[in-house]
């Protein structure tokens, strides 16, 4: 017992400020190279303000350095996040003044470099980011409704505190009044431990101290992120999604035209509605923790390269070497001029559906290195014609993953016109109500699918693998992951294109319904590529899992306005597809007894005029 009391007194003798300083020191030693720390210190000191012997960054300084665009308005949100993360692992110290120690911890968390010390997963970082964005629901407010919180005059340096240490990463850690998210409630639920904070304290052998700070560890389920705050952050995350650690954010910001801003807001609203904000005044942790892993696993990845910019100072030129007196008289060497090559565009061409905003939206659940500068438009209904034949001609022989996108207008409950009635007659008579309208006043819907295998005609068996994804992009963003219960991931026949439904029967069977069979979670495009239907049956049991948020049955029937297929690959994949096309044309010519001469282009034109090869873009073609 005496030993236990001694350990408790020892823990009490260590202040949270001292432990916070020790953690920052370990981060600087273990998570960065000496050169990176040199750059970081230079960046911080060059732009820091100073008052009462404390160097710190203001909100304006942080936003200017990170090139946060004013047009999007996320500056106060980023600053709120930084002042919370700067107090890690003690929420009672938040919001912290952004001293060099606080900023070091912010960079470590935002860039996920803590993994070299804290052996925890990405899930805990997401929880920490939620805390940094949230406010306590009893005083729900946006950061834009609060008065400026920067009150440096309120700082009081502790007795015996050391000035900024040149040999380490930082100076004195100070704090002001805590966030409302960290104020204790009056209920009797158990406190929610932050595993990342516990890991940090484990690394310092200071778990006991956490108990004395635990009163500030808010019951996270009573906190919410204001919807306006999250909307502004989402717009920023869409812009920075293609950013790399040494990329220039200003180049991305230059393209923020009024039309681009409207597109960003539309996409951000679709993502926002995936958290079902109608149910409460803000985003609850339960929904945040459900939607992020399933539909937005890479949402915050853009923050990594954004905060990596702290590790590249413009004032430090590594090409300059110190010259000794012996070579002072030698002529300086002029570095060779490196010709400036313009950066390859993120998207070679925009489609009717896919633009830069939707591309970034896709990167929130598909790896960015398979999307940015890697997509090629294989098929567009607006260009090649809405027919199975033109679809087949354009997408077959692409030997790499692909993405199908379809946009349209939701149909009324009662069919209007003969074509709509004919389409409705092919579907099962039982119809679910329409899906969520979201924040959109139009009836526009956008669905899609990611196919990890090459396209091919299917007969008895479907194509695809467990990496296949079905998703909705508008008006609500959601991803439906493949199940292994059934493997009817995708079918491609003369009857149409479908995902999540079994292959159609070759011939009608007497006594059985002539309606198409729709999977519990499925997307079907009809044979004319004129109409489509997305079905969501909460009973499940199909090839794709049901919705994580919308726990009800719904079905969207829509008239197709745009249909695109994008290939995920580069020049090598495109060359393979061209080679396959050339071989098929040669084989087709041989079967018809036509010999190609030396002038291949002229012969090809002759064959096209004869209707033997190519030129099926708008004719509907043949499924063979």
Short mmCIF file of N, CA, C and O in Angstrom, two decimals, residues 421-504:
data_model
loop_
_atom_site.label_atom_id
_atom_site.label_comp_id
_atom_site.label_asym_id
_atom_site.label_seq_id
_atom_site.Cartn_x
_atom_site.Cartn_y
_atom_site.Cartn_z
N UNK A 421 -43.73 3.41 -69.24
CA UNK A 421 -44.61 2.28 -68.89
C UNK A 421 -44.00 0.96 -69.31
O UNK A 421 -44.06 -0.04 -68.59
N UNK A 422 -43.39 0.94 -70.51
CA UNK A 422 -42.75 -0.30 -70.98
C UNK A 422 -41.61 -0.70 -70.05
O UNK A 422 -41.43 -1.89 -69.75
N UNK A 423 -40.83 0.28 -69.58
CA UNK A 423 -39.75 -0.03 -68.65
C UNK A 423 -40.30 -0.52 -67.32
O UNK A 423 -39.81 -1.51 -66.75
N UNK A 424 -41.35 0.15 -66.81
CA UNK A 424 -41.94 -0.25 -65.53
C UNK A 424 -42.51 -1.66 -65.61
O UNK A 424 -42.47 -2.40 -64.62
N UNK A 425 -43.02 -2.05 -66.77
CA UNK A 425 -43.61 -3.39 -66.92
C UNK A 425 -42.55 -4.49 -66.81
O UNK A 425 -42.90 -5.64 -66.53
N UNK A 426 -41.28 -4.16 -67.06
CA UNK A 426 -40.23 -5.18 -66.97
C UNK A 426 -39.77 -5.40 -65.53
O UNK A 426 -39.05 -6.36 -65.25
N UNK A 427 -40.17 -4.50 -64.62
CA UNK A 427 -39.72 -4.57 -63.23
C UNK A 427 -40.76 -5.24 -62.36
O UNK A 427 -41.96 -5.26 -62.70
N UNK A 428 -40.35 -5.80 -61.22
CA UNK A 428 -41.31 -6.37 -60.28
C UNK A 428 -42.36 -5.34 -59.89
O UNK A 428 -42.05 -4.16 -59.72
N UNK A 429 -43.62 -5.74 -59.74
CA UNK A 429 -44.69 -4.76 -59.45
C UNK A 429 -44.53 -4.05 -58.11
O UNK A 429 -44.96 -2.91 -57.97
N UNK A 430 -43.93 -4.71 -57.12
CA UNK A 430 -43.75 -4.08 -55.83
C UNK A 430 -42.66 -3.04 -55.91
O UNK A 430 -41.53 -3.33 -56.29
N UNK A 431 -43.02 -1.80 -55.56
CA UNK A 431 -42.05 -0.72 -55.65
C UNK A 431 -41.89 -0.03 -54.31
O UNK A 431 -42.87 0.31 -53.64
N UNK A 432 -40.62 0.20 -53.92
CA UNK A 432 -40.33 0.93 -52.69
C UNK A 432 -40.42 2.43 -52.96
O UNK A 432 -40.32 2.88 -54.11
N UNK A 433 -40.57 3.24 -51.91
CA UNK A 433 -40.58 4.70 -52.10
C UNK A 433 -39.21 5.21 -52.56
O UNK A 433 -38.20 4.52 -52.43
N UNK A 434 -39.18 6.44 -53.08
CA UNK A 434 -37.94 7.04 -53.52
C UNK A 434 -36.98 7.24 -52.35
O UNK A 434 -37.39 7.31 -51.19
N UNK A 435 -35.70 7.40 -52.68
CA UNK A 435 -34.69 7.61 -51.64
C UNK A 435 -34.72 9.05 -51.16
O UNK A 435 -35.55 9.86 -51.58
N UNK A 436 -33.79 9.37 -50.27
CA UNK A 436 -33.70 10.70 -49.70
C UNK A 436 -33.45 11.75 -50.77
O UNK A 436 -32.63 11.56 -51.66
N UNK A 437 -34.16 12.86 -50.66
CA UNK A 437 -33.96 13.96 -51.59
C UNK A 437 -32.69 14.73 -51.29
O UNK A 437 -32.10 15.37 -52.16
N UNK A 438 -32.24 14.67 -50.02
CA UNK A 438 -31.04 15.41 -49.63
C UNK A 438 -31.28 16.90 -49.64
O UNK A 438 -32.39 17.37 -49.38
N UNK A 439 -30.27 17.65 -49.96
CA UNK A 439 -30.36 19.11 -49.99
C UNK A 439 -30.64 19.62 -51.39
O UNK A 439 -30.55 20.81 -51.66
N UNK A 440 -30.94 18.70 -52.31
CA UNK A 440 -31.13 19.07 -53.71
C UNK A 440 -32.59 19.35 -53.99
O UNK A 440 -33.49 18.64 -53.53
N UNK A 441 -32.84 20.40 -54.76
CA UNK A 441 -34.21 20.73 -55.16
C UNK A 441 -34.58 20.04 -56.47
O UNK A 441 -35.74 20.03 -56.86
N UNK A 442 -33.60 19.46 -57.14
CA UNK A 442 -33.86 18.76 -58.40
C UNK A 442 -34.08 17.28 -58.13
O UNK A 442 -33.96 16.80 -57.01
N UNK A 443 -34.40 16.55 -59.18
CA UNK A 443 -34.60 15.11 -59.05
C UNK A 443 -33.40 14.34 -59.59
O UNK A 443 -33.50 13.15 -59.89
N UNK A 444 -32.26 15.01 -59.69
CA UNK A 444 -31.06 14.40 -60.24
C UNK A 444 -30.49 13.36 -59.29
O UNK A 444 -30.41 13.57 -58.08
N UNK A 445 -30.08 12.23 -59.85
CA UNK A 445 -29.42 11.17 -59.09
C UNK A 445 -28.17 10.75 -59.86
O UNK A 445 -28.14 10.80 -61.10
N UNK A 446 -27.15 10.36 -59.11
CA UNK A 446 -25.91 9.86 -59.72
C UNK A 446 -25.51 8.59 -58.98
O UNK A 446 -25.37 8.61 -57.75
N UNK A 447 -25.36 7.51 -59.72
CA UNK A 447 -24.91 6.24 -59.17
C UNK A 447 -23.66 5.80 -59.91
O UNK A 447 -23.29 6.36 -60.95
N UNK A 448 -23.00 4.78 -59.38
CA UNK A 448 -21.81 4.29 -60.05
C UNK A 448 -21.35 2.97 -59.49
O UNK A 448 -21.92 2.43 -58.52
N UNK A 449 -20.33 2.43 -60.11
CA UNK A 449 -19.75 1.16 -59.68
C UNK A 449 -18.27 1.13 -60.04
O UNK A 449 -17.85 1.70 -61.06
N UNK A 450 -17.50 0.52 -59.16
CA UNK A 450 -16.07 0.29 -59.40
C UNK A 450 -15.88 -1.19 -59.67
O UNK A 450 -16.24 -2.04 -58.84
N UNK A 451 -15.33 -1.50 -60.84
CA UNK A 451 -15.12 -2.89 -61.24
C UNK A 451 -13.62 -3.15 -61.31
O UNK A 451 -12.91 -2.50 -62.08
N UNK A 452 -13.17 -4.10 -60.53
CA UNK A 452 -11.73 -4.36 -60.40
C UNK A 452 -11.20 -5.31 -61.46
O UNK A 452 -9.99 -5.55 -61.52
N UNK A 453 -12.08 -5.85 -62.28
CA UNK A 453 -11.68 -6.82 -63.31
C UNK A 453 -12.11 -6.30 -64.68
O UNK A 453 -12.97 -5.43 -64.78
N UNK A 454 -11.52 -6.82 -65.76
CA UNK A 454 -11.92 -6.36 -67.10
C UNK A 454 -13.37 -6.72 -67.41
O UNK A 454 -13.91 -7.71 -66.93
N UNK A 455 -13.98 -5.89 -68.26
CA UNK A 455 -15.34 -6.17 -68.72
C UNK A 455 -15.33 -7.36 -69.68
O UNK A 455 -14.38 -7.54 -70.44
N UNK A 456 -16.40 -8.11 -69.64
CA UNK A 456 -16.61 -9.19 -70.60
C UNK A 456 -18.10 -9.51 -70.65
O UNK A 456 -18.85 -9.14 -69.73
N UNK A 457 -18.50 -10.16 -71.71
CA UNK A 457 -19.90 -10.56 -71.81
C UNK A 457 -20.16 -11.70 -70.82
O UNK A 457 -19.35 -12.61 -70.68
N UNK A 458 -21.28 -11.62 -70.14
CA UNK A 458 -21.62 -12.64 -69.14
C UNK A 458 -22.85 -13.41 -69.60
O UNK A 458 -23.77 -12.84 -70.19
N UNK A 459 -22.83 -14.68 -69.31
CA UNK A 459 -23.95 -15.53 -69.70
C UNK A 459 -24.53 -16.21 -68.46
O UNK A 459 -25.54 -15.78 -67.93
N UNK A 460 -23.87 -17.25 -68.00
CA UNK A 460 -24.37 -17.96 -66.84
C UNK A 460 -23.79 -17.43 -65.53
O UNK A 460 -24.39 -17.57 -64.47
N UNK A 461 -22.60 -16.86 -65.60
CA UNK A 461 -21.93 -16.38 -64.39
C UNK A 461 -21.66 -14.89 -64.49
O UNK A 461 -21.39 -14.36 -65.57
N UNK A 462 -21.73 -14.22 -63.34
CA UNK A 462 -21.46 -12.79 -63.28
C UNK A 462 -19.95 -12.56 -63.25
O UNK A 462 -19.16 -13.49 -63.06
N UNK A 463 -19.56 -11.32 -63.43
CA UNK A 463 -18.14 -10.97 -63.32
C UNK A 463 -17.94 -10.08 -62.10
O UNK A 463 -18.89 -9.62 -61.48
N UNK A 464 -16.68 -9.85 -61.75
CA UNK A 464 -16.37 -9.04 -60.57
C UNK A 464 -15.73 -9.86 -59.48
O UNK A 464 -15.63 -11.09 -59.57
N UNK A 465 -15.31 -9.18 -58.44
CA UNK A 465 -14.71 -9.84 -57.28
C UNK A 465 -15.10 -9.05 -56.03
O UNK A 465 -15.80 -8.03 -56.13
N UNK A 466 -14.69 -9.49 -54.85
CA UNK A 466 -15.08 -8.79 -53.62
C UNK A 466 -14.59 -7.35 -53.51
O UNK A 466 -15.02 -6.63 -52.61
N UNK A 467 -13.71 -6.91 -54.43
CA UNK A 467 -13.28 -5.52 -54.43
C UNK A 467 -14.27 -4.61 -55.18
O UNK A 467 -14.11 -3.38 -55.18
N UNK A 468 -15.26 -5.19 -55.82
CA UNK A 468 -16.26 -4.41 -56.54
C UNK A 468 -17.03 -3.53 -55.56
O UNK A 468 -17.37 -3.95 -54.45
N UNK A 469 -17.31 -2.31 -55.98
CA UNK A 469 -18.06 -1.37 -55.15
C UNK A 469 -19.25 -0.83 -55.93
O UNK A 469 -19.17 -0.57 -57.13
N UNK A 470 -20.34 -0.65 -55.24
CA UNK A 470 -21.52 0.02 -55.77
C UNK A 470 -21.70 1.29 -54.94
O UNK A 470 -21.52 1.26 -53.72
N UNK A 471 -22.02 2.41 -55.59
CA UNK A 471 -22.08 3.64 -54.80
C UNK A 471 -23.08 4.63 -55.38
O UNK A 471 -23.48 4.54 -56.54
N UNK A 472 -23.49 5.54 -54.52
CA UNK A 472 -24.32 6.68 -54.91
C UNK A 472 -23.53 7.95 -54.61
O UNK A 472 -22.93 8.07 -53.53
N UNK A 473 -23.52 8.89 -55.54
CA UNK A 473 -22.79 10.14 -55.36
C UNK A 473 -23.71 11.33 -55.13
O UNK A 473 -23.29 12.32 -54.53
N UNK A 474 -24.94 11.26 -55.62
CA UNK A 474 -25.85 12.39 -55.51
C UNK A 474 -27.29 11.88 -55.53
O UNK A 474 -27.58 10.93 -56.27
N UNK A 475 -28.19 12.43 -54.68
CA UNK A 475 -27.98 13.55 -53.76
C UNK A 475 -27.39 13.17 -52.42
O UNK A 475 -27.15 14.03 -51.59
N UNK A 476 -27.17 11.87 -52.21
CA UNK A 476 -26.55 11.39 -50.97
C UNK A 476 -25.34 10.54 -51.34
O UNK A 476 -25.42 9.70 -52.24
N UNK A 477 -24.26 10.77 -50.65
CA UNK A 477 -23.04 9.99 -50.88
C UNK A 477 -23.07 8.73 -50.01
O UNK A 477 -23.22 8.83 -48.79
N UNK A 478 -22.92 7.58 -50.64
CA UNK A 478 -22.82 6.34 -49.86
C UNK A 478 -22.19 5.25 -50.71
O UNK A 478 -22.40 5.19 -51.93
N UNK A 479 -21.41 4.39 -50.06
CA UNK A 479 -20.72 3.29 -50.73
C UNK A 479 -21.29 1.98 -50.19
O UNK A 479 -21.43 1.79 -48.98
N UNK A 480 -21.61 1.07 -51.10
CA UNK A 480 -22.14 -0.24 -50.75
C UNK A 480 -21.07 -1.28 -51.10
O UNK A 480 -20.78 -1.52 -52.27
N UNK A 481 -20.50 -1.88 -50.07
CA UNK A 481 -19.40 -2.82 -50.26
C UNK A 481 -19.92 -4.20 -50.65
O UNK A 481 -21.04 -4.59 -50.31
N UNK A 482 -19.06 -4.93 -51.35
CA UNK A 482 -19.43 -6.27 -51.82
C UNK A 482 -19.54 -7.23 -50.65
O UNK A 482 -18.80 -7.15 -49.66
N UNK A 483 -20.47 -8.14 -50.78
CA UNK A 483 -20.65 -9.22 -49.83
C UNK A 483 -20.09 -10.50 -50.44
O UNK A 483 -19.94 -10.60 -51.66
N UNK A 484 -19.82 -11.46 -49.61
CA UNK A 484 -19.38 -12.76 -50.13
C UNK A 484 -20.50 -13.79 -50.05
O UNK A 484 -20.30 -14.96 -50.38
N UNK A 485 -21.68 -13.35 -49.61
CA UNK A 485 -22.81 -14.27 -49.52
C UNK A 485 -23.24 -14.71 -50.91
O UNK A 485 -23.46 -15.89 -51.17
N UNK A 486 -23.35 -13.74 -51.81
CA UNK A 486 -23.59 -14.00 -53.23
C UNK A 486 -22.52 -13.26 -54.02
O UNK A 486 -21.96 -12.27 -53.55
N UNK A 487 -22.27 -13.72 -55.23
CA UNK A 487 -21.19 -13.11 -56.03
C UNK A 487 -21.70 -12.62 -57.39
O UNK A 487 -20.97 -12.62 -58.36
N UNK A 488 -22.95 -12.18 -57.41
CA UNK A 488 -23.50 -11.60 -58.64
C UNK A 488 -23.13 -10.11 -58.68
O UNK A 488 -24.01 -9.24 -58.62
N UNK A 489 -21.85 -9.84 -58.77
CA UNK A 489 -21.39 -8.46 -58.66
C UNK A 489 -21.73 -7.63 -59.88
O UNK A 489 -22.19 -6.50 -59.76
N UNK A 490 -21.54 -8.16 -61.09
CA UNK A 490 -21.82 -7.40 -62.30
C UNK A 490 -22.17 -8.33 -63.44
O UNK A 490 -21.62 -9.44 -63.54
N UNK A 491 -23.10 -7.91 -64.29
CA UNK A 491 -23.45 -8.67 -65.49
C UNK A 491 -23.50 -7.72 -66.67
O UNK A 491 -23.88 -6.55 -66.54
N UNK A 492 -23.14 -8.24 -67.84
CA UNK A 492 -23.12 -7.44 -69.07
C UNK A 492 -23.61 -8.33 -70.20
O UNK A 492 -22.90 -9.22 -70.66
N UNK A 493 -24.86 -8.12 -70.61
CA UNK A 493 -25.48 -8.92 -71.67
C UNK A 493 -26.25 -7.99 -72.61
O UNK A 493 -26.31 -6.78 -72.40
N UNK A 494 -26.86 -8.60 -73.62
CA UNK A 494 -27.68 -7.79 -74.52
C UNK A 494 -28.92 -7.25 -73.83
O UNK A 494 -29.61 -6.37 -74.37
N UNK A 495 -29.21 -7.77 -72.62
CA UNK A 495 -30.37 -7.29 -71.85
C UNK A 495 -30.04 -6.04 -71.04
O UNK A 495 -30.94 -5.43 -70.45
N UNK A 496 -28.77 -5.68 -70.97
CA UNK A 496 -28.39 -4.49 -70.23
C UNK A 496 -27.18 -4.71 -69.35
O UNK A 496 -26.48 -5.73 -69.45
N UNK A 497 -26.94 -3.75 -68.49
CA UNK A 497 -25.82 -3.79 -67.55
C UNK A 497 -26.40 -3.74 -66.14
O UNK A 497 -27.27 -2.92 -65.85
N UNK A 498 -25.91 -4.61 -65.28
CA UNK A 498 -26.43 -4.61 -63.91
C UNK A 498 -25.33 -4.92 -62.92
O UNK A 498 -24.32 -5.54 -63.24
N UNK A 499 -25.56 -4.48 -61.69
CA UNK A 499 -24.66 -4.74 -60.57
C UNK A 499 -25.51 -5.21 -59.39
O UNK A 499 -26.48 -4.54 -59.01
N UNK A 500 -25.17 -6.37 -58.85
CA UNK A 500 -25.89 -6.88 -57.69
C UNK A 500 -27.09 -7.74 -58.00
O UNK A 500 -27.79 -8.19 -57.09
N UNK A 501 -27.36 -7.98 -59.28
CA UNK A 501 -28.49 -8.83 -59.69
C UNK A 501 -27.96 -10.06 -60.41
O UNK A 501 -26.91 -10.00 -61.06
N UNK A 502 -28.69 -11.18 -60.34
CA UNK A 502 -28.23 -12.40 -61.03
C UNK A 502 -28.29 -12.22 -62.54
O UNK A 502 -29.07 -11.40 -63.05
N UNK A 503 -27.49 -12.96 -63.30
CA UNK A 503 -27.55 -12.88 -64.76
C UNK A 503 -28.96 -13.20 -65.26
O UNK A 503 -29.64 -14.08 -64.71
N UNK A 504 -29.43 -12.48 -66.27
CA UNK A 504 -30.79 -12.74 -66.77
C UNK A 504 -30.90 -14.11 -67.43
O UNK A 504 -29.92 -14.65 -67.94
#
